[in-house]
Short mmCIF file of C-alpha atoms in Angstrom, two decimals:
data_model
loop_
_atom_site.label_atom_id
_atom_site.label_comp_id
_atom_site.label_asym_id
_atom_site.label_seq_id
_atom_site.Cartn_x
_atom_site.Cartn_y
_atom_site.Cartn_z
CA MET X 1 -104.45 -40.52 56.97
CA VAL X 2 -103.44 -36.89 57.24
CA LYS X 3 -99.82 -36.65 58.29
CA GLU X 4 -97.47 -33.71 58.35
CA PRO X 5 -93.81 -33.30 59.30
CA ALA X 6 -92.97 -31.72 62.59
CA ALA X 7 -92.57 -27.98 62.63
CA GLU X 8 -89.46 -26.30 63.97
CA GLY X 9 -91.09 -25.86 67.38
CA GLY X 10 -91.85 -29.59 67.66
CA TYR X 11 -95.17 -31.39 67.58
CA LEU X 12 -98.35 -30.03 69.09
CA THR X 13 -99.41 -31.81 72.28
CA LEU X 14 -102.97 -32.89 72.97
CA ALA X 15 -103.23 -30.42 75.86
CA GLU X 16 -102.08 -27.59 73.61
CA LEU X 17 -104.57 -28.66 70.96
CA LEU X 18 -107.39 -28.25 73.45
CA GLN X 19 -106.08 -25.02 74.98
CA HIS X 20 -105.44 -23.22 71.71
CA GLY X 21 -109.07 -23.60 70.81
CA PRO X 22 -109.30 -24.96 67.22
CA LEU X 23 -112.16 -27.17 68.45
CA ALA X 24 -115.11 -25.07 69.59
CA ASP X 25 -117.62 -26.23 72.20
CA LEU X 26 -115.81 -29.44 73.11
CA THR X 27 -116.48 -32.02 75.84
CA ALA X 28 -113.60 -34.26 76.88
CA TYR X 29 -113.77 -37.61 78.64
CA GLY X 30 -110.66 -39.21 80.05
CA PRO X 31 -107.21 -37.58 80.60
CA ALA X 32 -107.58 -34.52 78.39
CA ASP X 33 -104.46 -32.87 79.88
CA ARG X 34 -102.09 -35.43 78.36
CA THR X 35 -98.81 -34.10 77.00
CA VAL X 36 -98.69 -36.75 74.28
CA ASP X 37 -97.82 -35.47 70.81
CA VAL X 38 -100.46 -35.33 68.10
CA ARG X 39 -98.60 -36.09 64.89
CA ALA X 40 -101.30 -37.24 62.50
CA VAL X 41 -105.05 -37.39 61.88
CA ARG X 42 -106.93 -40.48 60.76
CA ILE X 43 -110.56 -40.43 59.60
CA ALA X 44 -112.26 -43.79 60.12
CA ASP X 45 -115.77 -44.62 58.99
CA HIS X 46 -115.49 -48.31 59.89
CA LEU X 47 -113.55 -50.16 62.56
CA ASP X 48 -111.32 -52.09 60.15
CA ALA X 49 -109.64 -48.80 59.29
CA LEU X 50 -108.19 -48.74 62.81
CA ASP X 51 -106.20 -51.95 62.44
CA GLU X 52 -103.16 -50.11 61.10
CA LEU X 53 -103.06 -46.98 63.22
CA GLN X 54 -99.81 -45.13 63.74
CA PRO X 55 -98.88 -43.95 67.26
CA HIS X 56 -99.73 -40.34 68.20
CA THR X 57 -102.71 -40.26 65.82
CA ALA X 58 -105.93 -38.36 66.44
CA VAL X 59 -108.68 -40.77 65.38
CA ILE X 60 -111.81 -39.15 63.92
CA LEU X 61 -114.80 -41.50 63.94
CA THR X 62 -117.51 -41.07 61.32
CA GLY X 63 -120.21 -43.23 59.72
CA LEU X 64 -120.59 -46.74 61.11
CA ALA X 65 -117.57 -46.37 63.40
CA ALA X 66 -119.43 -43.69 65.38
CA SER X 67 -122.92 -45.13 65.10
CA ALA X 68 -123.23 -46.90 68.49
CA SER X 69 -121.71 -47.14 71.95
CA TRP X 70 -120.09 -50.50 71.23
CA THR X 71 -118.37 -49.21 68.07
CA ILE X 72 -116.97 -46.25 70.01
CA GLU X 73 -115.81 -48.65 72.71
CA MET X 74 -114.05 -50.81 70.13
CA ALA X 75 -112.43 -47.72 68.63
CA LEU X 76 -111.12 -46.69 72.06
CA ARG X 77 -109.60 -50.15 72.59
CA LYS X 78 -107.92 -50.11 69.18
CA ALA X 79 -106.67 -46.59 69.84
CA TRP X 80 -105.15 -47.79 73.11
CA GLU X 81 -103.51 -50.79 71.41
CA HIS X 82 -101.84 -48.52 68.87
CA ALA X 83 -100.92 -45.68 71.28
CA ALA X 84 -103.20 -43.18 69.54
CA ALA X 85 -103.39 -39.65 70.93
CA CYS X 86 -107.20 -39.40 71.17
CA VAL X 87 -110.53 -40.39 69.65
CA VAL X 88 -112.89 -37.72 68.32
CA ILE X 89 -116.62 -38.02 67.59
CA ALA X 90 -119.35 -35.53 66.77
CA ARG X 91 -121.96 -34.72 69.38
CA GLY X 92 -124.98 -36.97 68.98
CA ALA X 93 -122.98 -39.84 67.49
CA GLY X 94 -123.44 -42.90 69.68
CA ASN X 95 -123.51 -42.45 73.45
CA ALA X 96 -120.23 -40.96 74.63
CA GLU X 97 -121.25 -40.92 78.31
CA SER X 98 -121.59 -44.70 78.36
CA VAL X 99 -117.92 -45.18 77.46
CA ALA X 100 -116.50 -42.30 79.51
CA ASP X 101 -115.23 -44.66 82.23
CA LEU X 102 -113.48 -46.79 79.63
CA ALA X 103 -111.71 -43.74 78.19
CA GLU X 104 -110.49 -42.90 81.70
CA ARG X 105 -109.28 -46.45 82.40
CA LEU X 106 -107.48 -46.81 79.10
CA GLY X 107 -106.00 -43.33 79.28
CA VAL X 108 -107.27 -42.48 75.80
CA PRO X 109 -109.18 -39.16 75.71
CA LEU X 110 -112.54 -39.18 73.98
CA LEU X 111 -113.33 -35.76 72.53
CA VAL X 112 -116.94 -34.89 71.65
CA VAL X 113 -117.13 -31.90 69.34
CA ALA X 114 -120.01 -29.73 68.20
CA GLY X 115 -120.71 -29.76 64.48
CA SER X 116 -119.19 -32.06 61.91
CA ALA X 117 -116.51 -34.59 62.77
CA LEU X 118 -114.96 -33.96 59.34
CA ASP X 119 -114.70 -30.26 60.14
CA ALA X 120 -112.95 -31.18 63.39
CA ALA X 121 -110.54 -33.35 61.39
CA VAL X 122 -109.61 -30.41 59.15
CA ARG X 123 -109.07 -28.14 62.16
CA ILE X 124 -106.91 -30.68 63.97
CA ALA X 125 -104.88 -31.41 60.85
CA SER X 126 -104.23 -27.69 60.38
CA ALA X 127 -103.10 -27.31 63.98
CA VAL X 128 -100.88 -30.40 63.75
CA ALA X 129 -99.27 -29.15 60.54
CA GLN X 130 -98.43 -25.77 62.05
CA PRO X 131 -98.17 -26.04 65.84
CA GLU X 132 -96.84 -22.50 66.23
CA ALA X 133 -99.83 -21.18 64.30
CA GLY X 134 -102.10 -22.34 67.10
CA ARG X 135 -100.09 -20.46 69.70
CA THR X 136 -100.01 -17.38 67.48
CA ALA X 137 -103.77 -17.58 67.01
CA LEU X 138 -104.25 -17.76 70.78
CA LEU X 139 -102.14 -14.63 71.29
CA ALA X 140 -104.03 -12.82 68.53
CA THR X 141 -107.36 -13.73 70.11
CA ALA X 142 -106.13 -12.55 73.50
CA ALA X 143 -104.93 -9.25 72.07
CA ARG X 144 -108.32 -8.61 70.42
CA ARG X 145 -110.29 -9.40 73.57
CA ILE X 146 -108.05 -7.28 75.80
CA ALA X 147 -108.21 -4.34 73.39
CA ALA X 148 -112.01 -4.60 73.33
CA ALA X 149 -112.10 -4.59 77.14
CA GLY X 150 -110.50 -1.13 77.29
CA PRO X 151 -108.85 0.34 80.41
CA ARG X 152 -111.24 -1.39 82.80
CA PRO X 153 -109.68 -3.87 85.24
CA VAL X 154 -112.73 -6.13 85.63
CA ARG X 155 -113.22 -6.42 81.88
CA VAL X 156 -109.52 -6.98 81.24
CA VAL X 157 -109.37 -9.82 83.75
CA SER X 158 -112.57 -11.30 82.28
CA ALA X 159 -110.92 -11.24 78.86
CA LEU X 160 -107.92 -13.10 80.29
CA HIS X 161 -110.19 -15.76 81.77
CA ALA X 162 -111.89 -16.15 78.39
CA VAL X 163 -108.64 -17.00 76.58
CA LEU X 164 -106.76 -18.90 79.31
CA PRO X 165 -108.50 -22.22 80.01
CA SER X 166 -107.95 -23.92 83.37
CA THR X 167 -106.42 -20.69 84.67
CA ASP X 168 -107.43 -18.30 87.47
CA VAL X 169 -106.35 -14.65 87.19
CA ALA X 170 -106.42 -11.81 89.74
CA LEU X 171 -105.34 -8.17 89.79
CA VAL X 172 -103.75 -7.44 93.16
CA VAL X 173 -102.76 -4.03 94.54
CA PRO X 174 -99.69 -3.62 96.80
CA SER X 175 -101.86 -3.81 99.93
CA GLY X 176 -102.75 -7.38 98.96
CA GLU X 177 -106.35 -6.63 98.03
CA VAL X 178 -107.79 -8.37 94.96
CA ILE X 179 -109.58 -5.65 93.00
CA ALA X 180 -110.52 -7.85 90.02
CA GLY X 181 -110.56 -11.55 89.27
CA ARG X 182 -110.40 -14.64 91.45
CA SER X 183 -108.58 -14.82 94.77
CA SER X 184 -107.81 -18.49 94.04
CA ALA X 185 -105.15 -17.20 91.64
CA LEU X 186 -103.03 -16.43 94.72
CA ASP X 187 -103.08 -20.00 96.02
CA GLU X 188 -99.68 -21.66 95.92
CA ARG X 189 -99.98 -25.29 94.83
CA ILE X 190 -97.29 -27.69 93.71
CA ASP X 191 -99.61 -29.18 91.08
CA ALA X 192 -100.20 -25.84 89.35
CA VAL X 193 -98.22 -23.27 87.40
CA SER X 194 -98.04 -19.80 89.00
CA VAL X 195 -97.21 -16.69 86.99
CA ARG X 196 -96.77 -13.09 88.21
CA VAL X 197 -96.56 -10.02 85.97
CA GLU X 198 -96.11 -6.52 87.42
CA VAL X 199 -98.14 -3.53 86.29
CA PRO X 200 -95.51 -0.78 86.70
CA ASP X 201 -96.10 2.69 88.01
CA PRO X 202 -93.41 5.06 86.62
CA GLU X 203 -93.67 7.27 89.70
CA CYS X 204 -93.67 4.95 92.69
CA GLY X 205 -92.80 1.35 91.86
CA PRO X 206 -95.25 -1.48 91.13
CA LEU X 207 -98.81 -0.31 90.75
CA ALA X 208 -100.34 -3.79 90.89
CA VAL X 209 -99.60 -7.41 90.05
CA LEU X 210 -101.42 -9.73 87.66
CA ALA X 211 -101.35 -13.16 89.27
CA ALA X 212 -102.32 -16.35 87.44
CA ARG X 213 -102.56 -19.95 88.58
CA SER X 214 -103.01 -22.60 85.92
CA ARG X 215 -103.86 -26.23 86.47
CA SER X 216 -102.13 -27.09 83.22
CA ARG X 217 -98.46 -28.00 83.46
CA ILE X 218 -97.71 -28.76 79.81
CA ALA X 219 -94.37 -27.67 78.44
CA GLY X 220 -94.39 -24.07 77.24
CA TRP X 221 -97.74 -23.17 78.78
CA GLU X 222 -96.17 -21.02 81.52
CA SER X 223 -94.46 -18.79 78.97
CA THR X 224 -97.70 -18.56 76.97
CA VAL X 225 -99.60 -17.43 80.08
CA ARG X 226 -96.89 -14.89 80.90
CA GLU X 227 -96.99 -13.47 77.37
CA ILE X 228 -100.78 -13.12 77.43
CA LEU X 229 -100.71 -11.44 80.86
CA GLY X 230 -98.15 -9.04 79.43
CA LEU X 231 -100.70 -7.94 76.82
CA ALA X 232 -102.90 -6.66 79.67
CA VAL X 233 -100.23 -4.41 81.22
CA ALA X 234 -100.78 -1.48 78.83
CA PRO X 235 -104.54 -1.06 79.35
CA LEU X 236 -104.15 -1.49 83.12
CA THR X 237 -101.43 1.18 83.17
CA ALA X 238 -103.75 3.46 81.18
CA TRP X 239 -106.51 2.80 83.70
CA ALA X 240 -104.19 3.72 86.59
CA ALA X 241 -103.09 6.93 84.85
CA ARG X 242 -106.71 7.92 84.25
CA GLU X 243 -107.61 7.23 87.88
CA ARG X 244 -104.66 9.28 89.11
CA LEU X 245 -105.55 12.18 86.80
CA THR X 246 -109.16 12.10 87.97
CA SER X 247 -108.03 12.07 91.59
CA GLU X 248 -105.70 15.00 91.03
CA ARG X 249 -108.42 16.98 89.29
CA LEU X 250 -110.82 16.32 92.14
CA GLY X 251 -108.13 17.35 94.62
CA LEU X 252 -107.43 20.59 92.76
CA HIS X 253 -111.14 21.31 92.47
CA ALA X 254 -111.65 20.74 96.18
CA SER X 255 -108.66 22.93 97.00
CA GLY X 256 -110.05 25.71 94.78
CA LEU X 257 -113.41 25.53 96.48
CA LEU X 258 -111.76 25.75 99.89
CA MET X 259 -109.75 28.81 98.89
CA GLU X 260 -112.85 30.46 97.49
CA LEU X 261 -114.74 29.72 100.69
CA VAL X 262 -111.93 31.22 102.77
CA ALA X 263 -111.86 34.30 100.54
CA ARG X 264 -115.58 34.83 100.94
CA ASN X 265 -115.65 34.32 104.67
CA GLY X 266 -112.18 35.55 105.49
CA PRO X 267 -111.22 37.43 108.70
CA GLY X 268 -113.16 40.75 109.12
CA PRO X 269 -112.53 43.65 111.61
CA ALA X 270 -111.68 42.53 115.07
CA PRO X 271 -114.73 42.42 117.36
CA HIS X 272 -115.17 45.49 119.65
CA VAL X 273 -115.02 44.69 123.30
CA SER X 274 -116.33 47.40 125.70
CA VAL X 275 -114.26 47.88 128.85
CA PRO X 276 -116.08 49.81 131.60
CA ALA X 277 -114.22 52.89 132.89
CA PRO X 278 -113.18 52.86 136.54
CA ALA X 279 -115.60 54.58 138.93
CA ALA X 280 -114.61 58.25 139.77
CA GLU X 281 -114.01 59.37 143.34
CA PRO X 282 -116.96 61.51 144.65
CA ASP X 283 -116.27 65.27 144.75
CA PRO X 284 -116.79 66.54 148.34
CA LEU X 285 -117.97 69.91 147.06
CA LEU X 286 -120.72 68.25 145.09
CA ALA X 287 -121.67 65.77 147.72
CA PRO X 288 -125.07 66.35 149.28
CA ALA X 289 -125.07 67.87 152.75
CA VAL X 290 -125.69 65.51 155.56
CA PRO X 291 -127.99 67.03 158.21
CA THR X 292 -126.50 67.31 161.67
CA PRO X 293 -128.60 65.72 164.40
CA ALA X 294 -129.98 68.18 166.98
CA GLY X 295 -128.22 68.34 170.33
#
């Protein structure tokens, strides 16, 4: 048994354990979004070791306990009897799919992890011992991914999707157009957490809004999502400033070309219009003589 006292921020919940990512490449069967606390870790290589489980324990099956479908099934039943938080096995141990329905019925999540089950036990124990460390690690990962994305909206939103599981994110301009991300982030649903963070424009109010909709409703997750979205404000503001500067430069360049064109082909001398002079009256002295008809 690996057991640690609660940290100041309280115990880590199962949903937080999965969202903060200490377990890589994980498949979950049953209610993986449970808000039950994970307070201890128990490694069991035979079923008899599960007869004295403490509530809120993450049970790690190894050896004979994870060797067949029926042993995993028995472990799930014992975990349910003792109000355990979850059961964890390594991929390839037994046949997890065959007991997936049982995990759902009992309400005991079965987590199938890549790699060693003992390695998973160490990772879970570390997260349980320091619940705030998991949240800090998630923020640090988000900051690294967002920084690597640079001032590019599509890449920034992709980075947010990579670190926020079960969450849709969209970057929306004031006109309502989604210029990056998923439009489903704008859906208002009572069974989801919605978060909005403005990307400010110092000159003319909000430049855009980062909208997120998360299917997770665990305590504290909304503030975590808001904090991670806040990390993306700076690169998006830099992107907007660069776009505005480029636009202004193009505008000045176009204006300069227009002025040059006007200078080259400016107004010349006014066109000469010939006005014919009025016809002069015939001079009678110069008029030809008209012969007089004979009488």
